[in-house]
XYZ file of C-alpha atoms in Angstrom:
616
model
C -42.589 -107.571 -19.414
C -45.807 -106.566 -17.836
C -45.194 -103.136 -15.518
C -45.949 -104.817 -11.635
C -48.667 -101.653 -9.963
C -50.718 -101.081 -7.001
C -52.664 -98.160 -6.599
C -52.992 -97.354 -3.211
C -51.695 -98.910 0.431
C -51.794 -97.535 3.312
C -48.969 -97.266 5.929
C -49.359 -100.674 8.609
C -49.052 -101.106 12.126
C -47.771 -105.281 12.368
C -46.958 -106.100 15.674
C -44.735 -109.662 15.258
C -44.881 -110.998 19.236
C -42.059 -112.800 21.011
C -41.414 -116.575 21.402
C -39.880 -118.720 23.527
C -39.760 -121.970 22.077
C -36.826 -124.407 24.104
C -36.061 -127.992 22.673
C -35.860 -131.416 24.056
C -31.820 -132.788 25.297
C -30.695 -129.144 25.973
C -31.085 -128.036 22.021
C -32.938 -124.908 22.631
C -33.633 -122.005 19.205
C -33.732 -118.739 20.865
C -36.369 -116.423 20.316
C -36.376 -113.450 18.388
C -37.321 -110.615 20.071
C -40.316 -108.983 17.715
C -41.902 -105.524 18.391
C -44.495 -102.914 17.380
C -43.756 -101.316 13.868
C -45.497 -98.396 12.137
C -44.523 -98.006 8.721
C -44.240 -94.260 8.849
C -42.812 -93.253 5.507
C -45.961 -92.914 2.713
C -45.954 -95.918 -0.342
C -43.449 -94.749 -3.384
C -46.262 -93.846 -6.683
C -44.907 -96.736 -8.641
C -44.638 -99.385 -5.382
C -42.804 -103.111 -6.020
C -45.433 -106.114 -5.236
C -44.023 -109.594 -3.876
C -46.490 -112.407 -4.241
C -45.039 -114.609 -1.052
C -46.562 -117.791 0.026
C -47.409 -117.061 2.871
C -48.184 -113.537 4.287
C -45.960 -112.391 6.819
C -45.943 -110.134 9.789
C -43.725 -107.700 10.910
C -40.261 -108.276 13.875
C -38.076 -110.373 15.501
C -34.864 -111.325 14.259
C -32.960 -114.171 11.718
C -29.679 -114.919 12.997
C -27.129 -116.293 10.986
C -23.911 -118.038 11.071
C -20.935 -116.888 9.520
C -16.843 -117.714 10.099
C -16.214 -114.886 7.956
C -16.148 -111.106 8.372
C -16.953 -109.120 4.882
C -13.886 -106.864 4.085
C -16.139 -104.447 2.256
C -19.635 -102.599 2.861
C -18.750 -101.131 -1.321
C -20.641 -104.034 -2.710
C -19.398 -103.319 -6.529
C -16.042 -103.349 -5.373
C -17.044 -106.837 -3.849
C -14.707 -109.704 -5.110
C -15.482 -112.257 -2.189
C -18.563 -114.031 -0.874
C -17.734 -112.511 2.787
C -18.382 -109.047 1.428
C -21.006 -110.062 -1.379
C -23.245 -111.565 1.489
C -24.139 -109.273 2.840
C -23.691 -105.986 0.510
C -25.788 -108.301 -2.195
C -28.328 -107.211 0.331
C -27.243 -103.570 0.958
C -28.038 -102.470 -2.723
C -30.841 -103.132 -5.211
C -30.382 -103.916 -9.491
C -32.250 -103.202 -12.277
C -33.595 -107.148 -12.595
C -34.807 -109.706 -9.847
C -33.853 -113.208 -9.866
C -35.632 -115.471 -8.384
C -34.169 -118.968 -7.098
C -36.846 -121.468 -6.561
C -38.623 -120.181 -10.100
C -35.115 -119.434 -12.320
C -36.902 -116.473 -13.483
C -35.884 -112.925 -14.228
C -38.317 -110.542 -12.407
C -39.023 -107.178 -11.665
C -37.042 -104.795 -9.284
C -35.689 -100.968 -9.523
C -36.672 -101.580 -13.251
C -41.002 -102.034 -13.433
C -40.466 -103.016 -17.120
C -39.063 -104.014 -19.546
C -38.351 -104.569 -23.609
C -35.467 -104.965 -26.364
C -35.584 -104.172 -29.961
C -35.723 -105.962 -32.884
C -32.409 -104.907 -33.786
C -31.728 -107.367 -30.335
C -28.738 -104.771 -28.900
C -31.606 -101.744 -27.918
C -33.117 -102.865 -24.350
C -35.515 -99.677 -22.840
C -35.766 -100.696 -18.375
C -38.730 -97.952 -16.973
C -37.577 -97.521 -13.432
C -40.589 -97.415 -10.660
C -41.575 -93.464 -9.939
C -41.106 -92.943 -6.264
C -37.845 -95.671 -5.231
C -35.951 -93.981 -2.005
C -33.009 -95.080 -1.095
C -32.274 -95.723 2.737
C -31.774 -91.833 2.870
C -34.675 -91.055 1.706
C -33.372 -90.069 -1.320
C -34.943 -90.557 -4.644
C -33.258 -93.084 -6.265
C -33.330 -92.637 -10.606
C -31.671 -93.015 -13.424
C -28.482 -91.497 -12.886
C -27.957 -93.707 -9.653
C -27.818 -95.767 -12.797
C -25.386 -93.890 -14.916
C -23.630 -93.291 -12.429
C -23.273 -97.246 -11.538
C -21.827 -98.223 -14.513
C -19.656 -94.882 -14.335
C -17.378 -96.919 -11.875
C -18.374 -100.496 -13.893
C -16.231 -99.467 -16.796
C -14.092 -97.012 -14.950
C -10.698 -98.656 -15.855
C -8.485 -98.004 -12.846
C -11.299 -99.275 -10.895
C -11.780 -102.791 -12.708
C -15.313 -104.168 -10.954
C -15.080 -107.715 -11.026
C -18.408 -106.807 -12.999
C -16.555 -104.888 -16.350
C -16.579 -108.169 -17.501
C -19.910 -108.333 -18.180
C -20.622 -105.517 -19.356
C -18.719 -105.238 -22.737
C -18.561 -107.420 -25.807
C -15.351 -107.635 -27.655
C -13.803 -104.929 -25.569
C -15.918 -102.455 -25.932
C -17.895 -100.864 -23.587
C -22.069 -101.118 -23.831
C -23.458 -97.168 -24.536
C -25.686 -96.141 -21.518
C -28.367 -93.488 -21.670
C -30.978 -91.936 -19.796
C -33.590 -89.875 -22.208
C -35.456 -88.971 -18.560
C -35.561 -89.463 -14.508
C -37.006 -93.018 -14.849
C -35.979 -94.886 -18.501
C -32.619 -95.898 -18.577
C -31.548 -97.426 -22.396
C -28.392 -99.797 -23.163
C -27.201 -100.334 -26.101
C -25.274 -103.739 -26.616
C -23.563 -103.083 -30.028
C -24.573 -107.128 -31.075
C -26.806 -109.138 -29.545
C -26.403 -109.856 -25.582
C -27.871 -113.166 -24.620
C -26.413 -112.013 -21.046
C -27.325 -108.676 -20.739
C -29.587 -109.295 -17.648
C -27.568 -112.284 -15.730
C -25.387 -109.088 -15.380
C -28.137 -106.472 -14.271
C -29.741 -108.873 -11.573
C -28.491 -109.982 -8.084
C -24.795 -110.415 -7.892
C -23.889 -107.703 -10.514
C -24.970 -104.373 -11.790
C -25.209 -103.002 -7.859
C -26.871 -99.405 -8.093
C -24.853 -97.543 -5.729
C -26.095 -93.502 -4.769
C -24.498 -91.651 -6.578
C -25.937 -88.438 -4.000
C -23.255 -90.141 -1.298
C -20.905 -91.025 -3.808
C -20.190 -89.009 -6.876
C -17.293 -87.201 -4.886
C -15.546 -90.142 -3.608
C -15.932 -91.338 -7.132
C -14.360 -87.713 -8.745
C -11.290 -87.651 -6.327
C -10.437 -90.916 -7.540
C -11.227 -92.699 -2.969
C -14.061 -95.106 -4.454
C -12.287 -97.526 -3.905
C -11.735 -97.334 -0.515
C -15.851 -95.792 0.451
C -18.054 -97.171 2.473
C -14.617 -99.560 3.299
C -15.633 -101.754 7.249
C -14.900 -98.466 9.081
C -17.663 -96.690 7.980
C -20.473 -95.262 10.465
C -23.704 -97.364 9.676
C -25.714 -93.452 9.365
C -22.911 -92.742 6.660
C -23.551 -95.794 4.333
C -25.756 -94.912 2.410
C -27.620 -97.921 0.723
C -30.688 -98.208 -2.614
C -31.475 -102.339 -1.161
C -34.060 -103.903 1.058
C -31.791 -103.680 3.757
C -28.843 -100.620 5.626
C -25.717 -101.674 7.630
C -27.483 -100.764 11.071
C -24.429 -102.325 13.328
C -21.084 -103.574 12.601
C -18.932 -105.061 15.696
C -14.826 -106.606 14.603
C -15.192 -110.194 15.658
C -18.572 -109.696 16.076
C -20.925 -109.213 14.685
C -23.022 -107.693 11.527
C -26.404 -106.168 11.590
C -28.666 -105.059 8.534
C -31.878 -103.090 9.602
C -34.766 -102.795 7.444
C -34.601 -99.739 4.977
C -38.430 -97.527 5.804
C -37.560 -95.779 1.999
C -37.873 -99.701 0.581
C -39.979 -99.532 -2.731
C -40.959 -103.747 -2.179
C -44.281 -104.990 -0.360
C -46.262 -107.982 -0.612
C -49.177 -108.467 -1.878
C -51.459 -107.423 1.483
C -49.397 -104.636 0.880
C -46.937 -104.572 3.876
C -43.782 -103.104 3.300
C -40.486 -105.377 3.325
C -38.871 -106.597 4.726
C -40.972 -108.299 7.628
C -38.037 -108.664 9.902
C -36.995 -106.114 11.688
C -33.346 -107.075 11.474
C -31.040 -109.549 9.823
C -28.071 -110.501 11.891
C -24.588 -111.786 11.042
C -23.510 -113.344 13.623
C -19.728 -113.812 13.414
C -17.856 -116.603 14.522
C -13.756 -118.326 14.660
C -14.647 -121.506 12.316
C -17.068 -124.555 12.071
C -16.866 -126.209 15.390
C -18.280 -122.916 17.112
C -20.652 -122.172 14.321
C -21.834 -125.799 15.176
C -21.685 -125.621 18.645
C -24.230 -121.779 18.821
C -26.730 -123.450 16.307
C -27.372 -126.315 18.259
C -27.642 -123.813 21.468
C -30.137 -122.131 20.025
C -28.251 -118.254 19.633
C -28.598 -119.450 15.426
C -31.593 -119.902 13.800
C -29.895 -120.657 10.259
C -26.477 -121.757 9.171
C -24.833 -122.715 5.839
C -21.739 -123.854 6.275
C -22.325 -127.042 8.566
C -19.738 -129.544 8.209
C -20.540 -132.733 7.112
C -18.721 -134.842 9.844
C -22.430 -133.325 11.064
C -24.745 -133.839 9.032
C -25.974 -137.728 11.328
C -26.410 -134.939 13.933
C -28.352 -132.734 12.241
C -30.489 -135.523 10.531
C -31.616 -137.470 14.286
C -32.171 -134.198 15.881
C -34.369 -132.414 13.861
C -37.667 -132.607 15.930
C -36.206 -131.979 19.577
C -33.789 -129.753 18.014
C -37.040 -128.040 16.666
C -35.227 -126.714 13.066
C -35.146 -129.281 9.402
C -32.151 -129.895 7.650
C -32.244 -129.088 4.654
C -30.626 -131.648 1.607
C -30.427 -129.658 -1.233
C -27.698 -132.404 -3.492
C -24.373 -131.810 -5.022
C -23.358 -128.228 -4.538
C -24.092 -125.420 -6.821
C -19.561 -123.837 -5.519
C -16.699 -126.054 -6.239
C -13.524 -126.537 -4.504
C -10.015 -126.323 -6.633
C -6.916 -125.768 -6.572
C -4.312 -123.538 -9.215
C -0.569 -122.238 -9.972
C 0.111 -118.725 -9.437
C 1.174 -117.470 -13.247
C 0.680 -114.142 -12.953
C 3.280 -111.907 -14.315
C 3.868 -107.859 -13.824
C 1.950 -106.257 -16.276
C 2.428 -102.172 -17.507
C 1.086 -100.446 -15.315
C -2.254 -98.404 -16.509
C -3.305 -94.523 -15.993
C -3.416 -94.147 -12.482
C -1.350 -97.333 -10.853
C 1.724 -97.574 -9.937
C 4.303 -99.959 -10.972
C 4.998 -103.068 -9.021
C 7.828 -102.414 -6.532
C 11.299 -103.848 -7.429
C 10.079 -105.691 -10.570
C 10.802 -105.351 -14.270
C 7.622 -105.902 -16.209
C 6.841 -109.563 -17.912
C 8.945 -111.000 -14.607
C 6.386 -113.616 -12.526
C 5.633 -112.942 -8.992
C 6.682 -116.087 -7.456
C 10.055 -117.356 -8.187
C 10.900 -117.692 -11.843
C 12.501 -121.794 -11.152
C 8.389 -121.982 -9.762
C 6.664 -120.468 -12.703
C 8.396 -122.060 -15.437
C 7.572 -125.555 -13.189
C 3.511 -124.015 -12.962
C 3.314 -122.798 -16.399
C 4.223 -126.350 -17.705
C 1.027 -128.260 -18.887
C 2.641 -131.310 -18.097
C 2.945 -130.567 -14.491
C -0.609 -129.188 -14.049
C -1.256 -132.508 -15.429
C 0.589 -134.520 -13.117
C -0.314 -132.667 -10.160
C -3.604 -133.246 -10.692
C -3.524 -137.093 -11.861
C -1.772 -136.963 -8.173
C -4.525 -136.945 -6.271
C -6.627 -139.011 -4.494
C -10.538 -137.863 -4.454
C -11.920 -141.467 -4.300
C -9.713 -141.302 -1.417
C -10.387 -137.880 -0.096
C -14.500 -138.212 0.003
C -14.813 -140.372 2.820
C -12.641 -138.961 5.416
C -12.430 -135.303 4.286
C -16.531 -135.344 3.494
C -17.678 -138.384 5.333
C -18.610 -139.888 2.011
C -21.309 -136.772 1.679
C -19.216 -135.142 -1.957
C -19.191 -136.311 -5.661
C -16.445 -135.962 -8.035
C -16.354 -132.961 -9.797
C -14.001 -131.461 -13.414
C -15.374 -128.362 -14.252
C -16.786 -124.699 -13.055
C -19.729 -126.312 -13.875
C -21.333 -129.099 -11.592
C -24.587 -130.895 -11.257
C -26.299 -128.615 -9.728
C -26.512 -126.959 -12.753
C -28.977 -128.575 -14.806
C -28.980 -126.544 -18.117
C -25.248 -125.866 -18.758
C -23.485 -129.269 -16.746
C -20.627 -131.063 -18.616
C -19.803 -134.399 -17.852
C -18.003 -135.476 -20.146
C -15.005 -133.307 -20.278
C -11.436 -134.477 -19.787
C -9.999 -135.586 -16.460
C -6.709 -136.460 -14.851
C -7.991 -137.828 -12.203
C -5.891 -140.260 -9.950
C -3.641 -142.472 -11.313
C -0.151 -141.893 -9.963
C 2.076 -144.206 -11.674
C 1.405 -141.503 -14.864
C 1.646 -138.649 -12.591
C 5.066 -139.796 -12.173
C 5.709 -140.659 -15.691
C 5.104 -137.320 -16.658
C 6.916 -135.461 -14.310
C 9.929 -137.930 -15.521
C 9.425 -137.028 -19.267
C 10.882 -133.656 -18.140
C 13.651 -134.312 -17.014
C 13.262 -134.292 -12.873
C 14.970 -137.077 -11.132
C 15.152 -137.339 -7.186
C 19.077 -137.114 -6.765
C 19.669 -136.895 -3.366
C 17.326 -139.396 -2.146
C 15.428 -137.404 -0.137
C 12.074 -138.172 -1.757
C 11.889 -135.186 -3.437
C 11.815 -134.315 -7.124
C 14.734 -131.585 -8.695
C 14.231 -129.559 -12.186
C 16.992 -129.892 -14.139
C 18.540 -127.161 -12.947
C 18.645 -129.108 -9.592
C 16.134 -127.085 -7.558
C 14.045 -128.844 -5.441
C 9.836 -128.949 -6.711
C 8.610 -127.786 -3.558
C 6.044 -124.763 -3.743
C 3.975 -123.509 -0.698
C 0.374 -123.859 -0.592
C -2.442 -121.148 1.026
C -6.044 -122.420 2.197
C -8.046 -120.208 4.951
C -7.801 -121.284 7.675
C -11.724 -120.730 9.171
C -12.618 -123.719 6.727
C -11.544 -127.108 8.052
C -13.171 -128.782 4.635
C -10.272 -127.036 2.541
C -7.311 -127.247 5.064
C -8.756 -131.151 5.580
C -8.491 -131.626 1.480
C -4.877 -129.290 1.219
C -3.244 -132.278 3.652
C -4.553 -134.590 1.672
C -2.674 -132.812 -1.779
C 0.267 -132.273 0.166
C 0.617 -136.409 0.773
C -0.973 -137.506 -2.237
C 1.898 -134.908 -3.587
C 4.396 -135.974 -1.414
C 4.154 -139.720 -2.805
C 4.847 -139.010 -6.752
C 8.347 -136.851 -5.405
C 6.844 -132.820 -5.056
C 6.895 -131.417 -1.488
C 3.685 -128.879 -0.400
C 4.061 -126.425 2.196
C 0.756 -126.118 3.678
C 0.192 -122.332 4.994
C -3.539 -121.613 6.289
C -3.977 -117.654 6.982
C -7.027 -115.874 7.009
C -9.666 -115.795 4.826
C -9.030 -112.132 4.127
C -5.193 -112.252 3.782
C -5.615 -114.960 1.336
C -7.749 -112.316 -1.082
C -5.230 -110.123 -0.075
C -3.111 -112.500 -1.408
C -5.045 -113.461 -4.582
C -6.390 -109.814 -5.137
C -3.865 -107.543 -4.777
C -0.056 -108.458 -3.571
C -0.191 -111.938 -5.593
C 1.781 -113.081 -3.026
C 1.669 -116.589 -3.432
C 2.418 -120.316 -4.796
C -0.447 -121.824 -4.915
C -3.865 -121.323 -2.793
C -6.732 -124.210 -2.462
C -9.349 -122.180 -2.803
C -13.191 -122.016 -4.794
C -16.005 -120.262 -6.108
C -19.576 -119.999 -6.163
C -21.654 -120.705 -8.880
C -23.144 -117.746 -10.671
C -26.480 -116.207 -10.832
C -28.374 -116.918 -12.971
C -26.504 -120.057 -13.813
C -25.343 -119.240 -17.305
C -21.770 -119.245 -19.192
C -22.684 -115.773 -19.654
C -22.161 -114.594 -15.992
C -18.877 -116.191 -15.384
C -17.025 -113.767 -17.876
C -15.157 -112.093 -14.678
C -13.236 -115.956 -14.345
C -13.138 -117.204 -18.165
C -11.828 -113.881 -19.778
C -8.334 -113.010 -19.668
C -8.999 -109.738 -18.870
C -11.144 -111.151 -15.529
C -10.654 -109.929 -11.912
C -11.391 -113.840 -11.096
C -9.268 -114.702 -14.360
C -7.322 -116.646 -10.999
C -4.056 -118.193 -12.384
C -3.215 -114.654 -13.853
C -5.495 -111.888 -12.955
C -7.276 -108.924 -15.138
C -4.568 -109.943 -18.082
C -4.161 -106.293 -20.047
C -3.951 -108.994 -23.072
C -4.534 -112.580 -23.602
C -0.933 -114.324 -22.899
C -1.910 -117.819 -24.675
C -3.470 -119.070 -27.056
C -5.814 -120.580 -26.067
C -6.592 -117.753 -23.220
C -7.097 -116.132 -26.741
C -9.722 -118.136 -27.797
C -11.857 -118.582 -25.119
C -11.918 -115.339 -25.273
C -13.298 -115.752 -28.909
C -15.946 -118.657 -27.493
C -17.149 -116.803 -24.942
C -18.274 -113.621 -27.778
C -19.575 -116.582 -29.580
C -22.129 -117.593 -26.694
C -22.888 -113.561 -25.047
C -23.880 -112.830 -29.745
C -24.832 -115.828 -31.198
C -28.866 -116.071 -29.903
C -28.840 -120.219 -30.453
C -28.906 -122.012 -27.824
C -27.414 -124.634 -30.156
C -24.259 -123.027 -30.494
C -23.943 -121.384 -27.137
C -23.888 -125.368 -26.202
C -21.283 -126.571 -28.581
C -19.276 -123.528 -27.444
C -19.410 -123.513 -23.878
C -18.253 -127.530 -24.660
C -15.206 -126.447 -26.944
C -14.324 -123.766 -23.757
C -14.546 -126.254 -21.062
C -12.144 -128.527 -23.213
C -9.406 -126.295 -23.463
C -9.988 -125.240 -19.334
C -9.544 -129.387 -18.436
C -6.626 -130.210 -20.782
C -4.513 -127.100 -19.470
C -5.035 -127.733 -16.142
C -5.206 -124.752 -15.161
C -8.012 -125.312 -11.826
C -7.163 -128.525 -10.278
C -11.010 -129.869 -9.526
C -11.733 -131.107 -6.520
C -14.388 -133.266 -5.080
C -18.284 -130.782 -4.637
C -19.438 -131.069 -0.675
C -22.839 -132.468 -0.347
C -25.804 -129.764 1.247
C -27.390 -130.276 3.505
C -28.583 -126.877 6.009
C -30.344 -126.216 9.366
C -33.086 -123.826 9.732
C -35.266 -122.628 12.688
C -38.716 -123.750 12.284
C -39.656 -120.613 13.787
C -39.731 -119.464 10.997
C -41.987 -119.287 7.745
C -41.339 -117.828 4.095
C -38.299 -120.474 4.461
C -37.263 -121.704 1.217
C -34.079 -122.381 1.118
C -31.977 -122.543 -2.901
C -28.748 -124.984 -3.749
C -27.856 -121.468 -5.508
C -26.419 -118.622 -3.612
C -27.594 -116.806 -1.296
C -28.355 -120.296 0.228
C -30.436 -119.760 2.734
C -31.186 -115.479 2.414
C -32.068 -115.424 -1.155
C -35.364 -114.368 -0.119
C -34.677 -113.132 3.617
C -36.881 -109.616 2.701
C -39.869 -112.233 2.918
C -38.940 -114.677 5.908
C -40.809 -113.654 8.976
C -41.320 -115.040 12.788
C -44.721 -117.837 12.731
C -46.703 -117.298 15.508
C -46.272 -119.440 18.941
C -48.636 -122.450 18.610
C -51.214 -122.941 20.820
């Protein structure tokens, strides 16, 4: 790729005027405050130039509504969307991915090339890039990020994307502005792993001590004072008020500029306003307290469609979501403690985290298929989704034009077949209470957890509970707060069944989902971080993922991807639920708004958003 450069830049003085608009019917779009901005920091030697659609101006803030607070500001350790939505803005990457063009481009690396051997990649870093405290960003920071990624105890989720056949890439830095990555074998997903949502570049000078003393996993937690949290991306942490808001402020040292030599971001601040639930978020948008919302209940879509003009906002219709909903059964078993880990209290290696009888049910593919067959998705769509949804039976959705496979095996609604399968296990309702018992007399009942703030998920969980009751399975629904749910999923493994979802990867390629599909993956939901595959099917998926990464023939990749998806479908590890059709409202006061079906749907280009001048 050709390097991006700009020979000379001068500090810019930009003034964004305060604006006030008031919509009819009491729905007013609150003005973003604006003030004079003087760029007092000299431009870097090799700035990055973004060709923005419309050249903006500095000032103002964008207020975004969210129902879940970040759990950590440690971007490389974050695993849940609520943290990553913020952390992906705080820390830079080697490579950029443009959601609009779906192409890779320069970021911290101004250019790169791959050698004829197909395994040696050389990245050339831009000179003069600095962290939010003014400290230079160099190849040392990139090597530090790889050290963290490969740490066996920390095992961040990105680790699975930076290996081939279980072996780590060889990474070196011949000079402060060059990084060489040897992938050992040709790797079709390297750039996927090095862009947004992948390997975030953490500041070595600020975090090396924590890494060395073993405290990195808890570094940059949500109690870290903003002035102690050094970032490398376009934004820095301005303020975090628990239960109220997260405020990101412009990183004054960011190396990105527009084509007219103005430093990005244009906005002074990006505010994540925390609200209790989707209803509260909806009311705040209607009242003009929010500028954008990406979590609208489908029952409210009609109101938004009808009030765009008087509300001075646009409802963007993006089609079926790139993320999906599903539930799964806890198949985690205690594994031998790795170096630096403590044994699980009160449990022996090999014991399940659920009760033995539940584990026996959950680990039976016939049971899992029967559960899927009992769920009436067609009835769920008009009720829970108000008709704005599509059935889906894979991790990919129709939003992924390149890799979505529509004709996979499906265990869709067939209650008669569900009952037949359950009876084939020898289960019967001996006492006539409507609940089946297994062959040892244990009633077939379990708890299902989901996050209480998400009304759609709670609604689906209610449907699942009622549908399973009709075939003799008793489900106890237990909504909890999101961070508790993530702790249950990632840390203590205290759950029977979880109903949640996964955000589609960006870029939307199979290699970018290795942390889900590989048996060792951090988000291999039903049994995370396996030290070795526990089933032949999971071992085969590991092999197929290696083939996708190392075989440069796209047809061969797609053949392997289909086989992987067929295995997942037939094993019914994930019980798929309908996919929401996405519509999101954004105030008309902002320029360069370009929502995407891929994450982050609204904020992926937030450094380019600006407050429009007042219309006369």
